[in-house]
CSV table of C-alpha atoms in Angstrom, one decimal:
chain,number,residue,atom,x,y,z
A,1,MET,CA,79.2,119.3,135.0
A,2,ALA,CA,82.5,118.8,134.3
A,3,ARG,CA,83.9,120.5,131.6
A,4,THR,CA,86.0,118.4,129.4
A,5,ARG,CA,89.6,120.6,127.7
A,6,THR,CA,89.5,120.4,124.1
A,7,THR,CA,93.3,119.4,123.0
A,8,ASP,CA,95.2,121.9,120.8
A,9,ALA,CA,98.3,121.0,118.7
A,10,ASP,CA,100.0,124.2,120.2
A,11,ASP,CA,99.2,122.7,123.8
A,12,PHE,CA,102.0,119.6,122.5
A,13,PRO,CA,105.4,120.0,122.2
A,14,ARG,CA,107.0,121.9,118.8
A,15,TYR,CA,110.4,120.4,118.5
A,16,PHE,CA,111.6,117.4,118.4
A,17,VAL,CA,115.5,117.9,119.2
A,18,TRP,CA,118.6,115.8,119.4
A,19,VAL,CA,121.0,116.7,123.0
A,20,ARG,CA,124.0,115.2,123.8
A,21,GLY,CA,123.8,112.5,126.6
A,22,LEU,CA,126.3,111.1,128.3
A,23,GLU,CA,126.3,107.9,126.2
A,24,GLY,CA,125.6,109.8,123.3
A,25,PRO,CA,122.6,111.4,121.1
A,26,GLU,CA,119.3,111.5,123.3
A,27,PRO,CA,116.0,112.6,122.2
A,28,GLN,CA,113.6,115.2,123.4
A,29,LYS,CA,110.7,117.0,122.4
A,30,TRP,CA,110.5,120.7,123.5
A,31,MET,CA,107.2,122.8,124.1
A,32,ALA,CA,109.5,126.3,122.6
A,33,MET,CA,113.0,126.2,121.2
A,34,ASP,CA,115.0,128.4,124.3
A,35,PHE,CA,118.4,128.1,124.5
A,36,GLY,CA,118.4,129.7,128.3
A,37,VAL,CA,120.2,131.8,130.1
A,38,GLY,CA,123.5,132.9,128.7
A,39,ASP,CA,122.9,129.9,126.3
A,40,TRP,CA,124.0,127.1,128.4
A,41,LYS,CA,122.4,124.8,126.3
A,42,ARG,CA,123.2,125.7,122.8
A,43,PRO,CA,126.3,123.3,123.3
A,44,LEU,CA,123.9,120.5,123.8
A,45,VAL,CA,122.0,120.4,121.1
A,46,LEU,CA,122.9,118.5,117.9
A,47,ALA,CA,120.1,119.2,115.7
A,48,TYR,CA,116.3,120.0,115.9
A,49,LEU,CA,113.4,120.1,114.2
A,50,GLU,CA,110.0,122.1,114.6
A,51,LEU,CA,107.3,119.7,114.3
A,52,PRO,CA,103.8,119.4,111.5
A,53,GLN,CA,101.4,119.8,113.7
A,54,ASP,CA,99.9,116.7,113.2
A,55,GLU,CA,103.2,114.6,114.9
A,56,ARG,CA,103.1,116.9,117.4
A,57,ARG,CA,101.3,113.6,119.5
A,58,LEU,CA,103.8,111.4,118.3
A,59,SER,CA,105.3,109.3,121.5
A,60,LEU,CA,109.4,110.3,121.4
A,61,SER,CA,110.7,106.9,120.5
A,62,MET,CA,108.1,107.0,117.0
A,63,LEU,CA,109.5,110.7,116.2
A,64,ALA,CA,113.3,108.8,116.9
A,65,ARG,CA,112.5,106.0,114.2
A,66,ARG,CA,111.0,108.4,112.1
A,67,TYR,CA,114.1,111.4,112.5
A,68,PRO,CA,117.6,109.8,113.0
A,69,PRO,CA,120.1,111.0,115.2
A,70,PRO,CA,123.0,113.4,113.5
A,71,ARG,CA,126.5,111.5,113.1
A,72,VAL,CA,129.1,112.8,116.0
A,73,ASP,CA,132.3,112.5,116.3
A,74,VAL,CA,134.0,111.7,119.5
A,75,SER,CA,136.8,113.4,120.1
């Protein structure tokens, strides 16, 4: 008999993050707020938000509409 696994909110990404992309801000979902070895990711992060449990299952496009990208000055 196959066991079905119940999904827990902890199985879903916890953070909604806007990162600097080639063509402007790009949305991503992260499991942990891990900036990487030597902080190489830190300059790429424009904004982040810890998601409430009820929003962790939402699609990336829905989160991007709910939380628009920050204004970024192009220099």
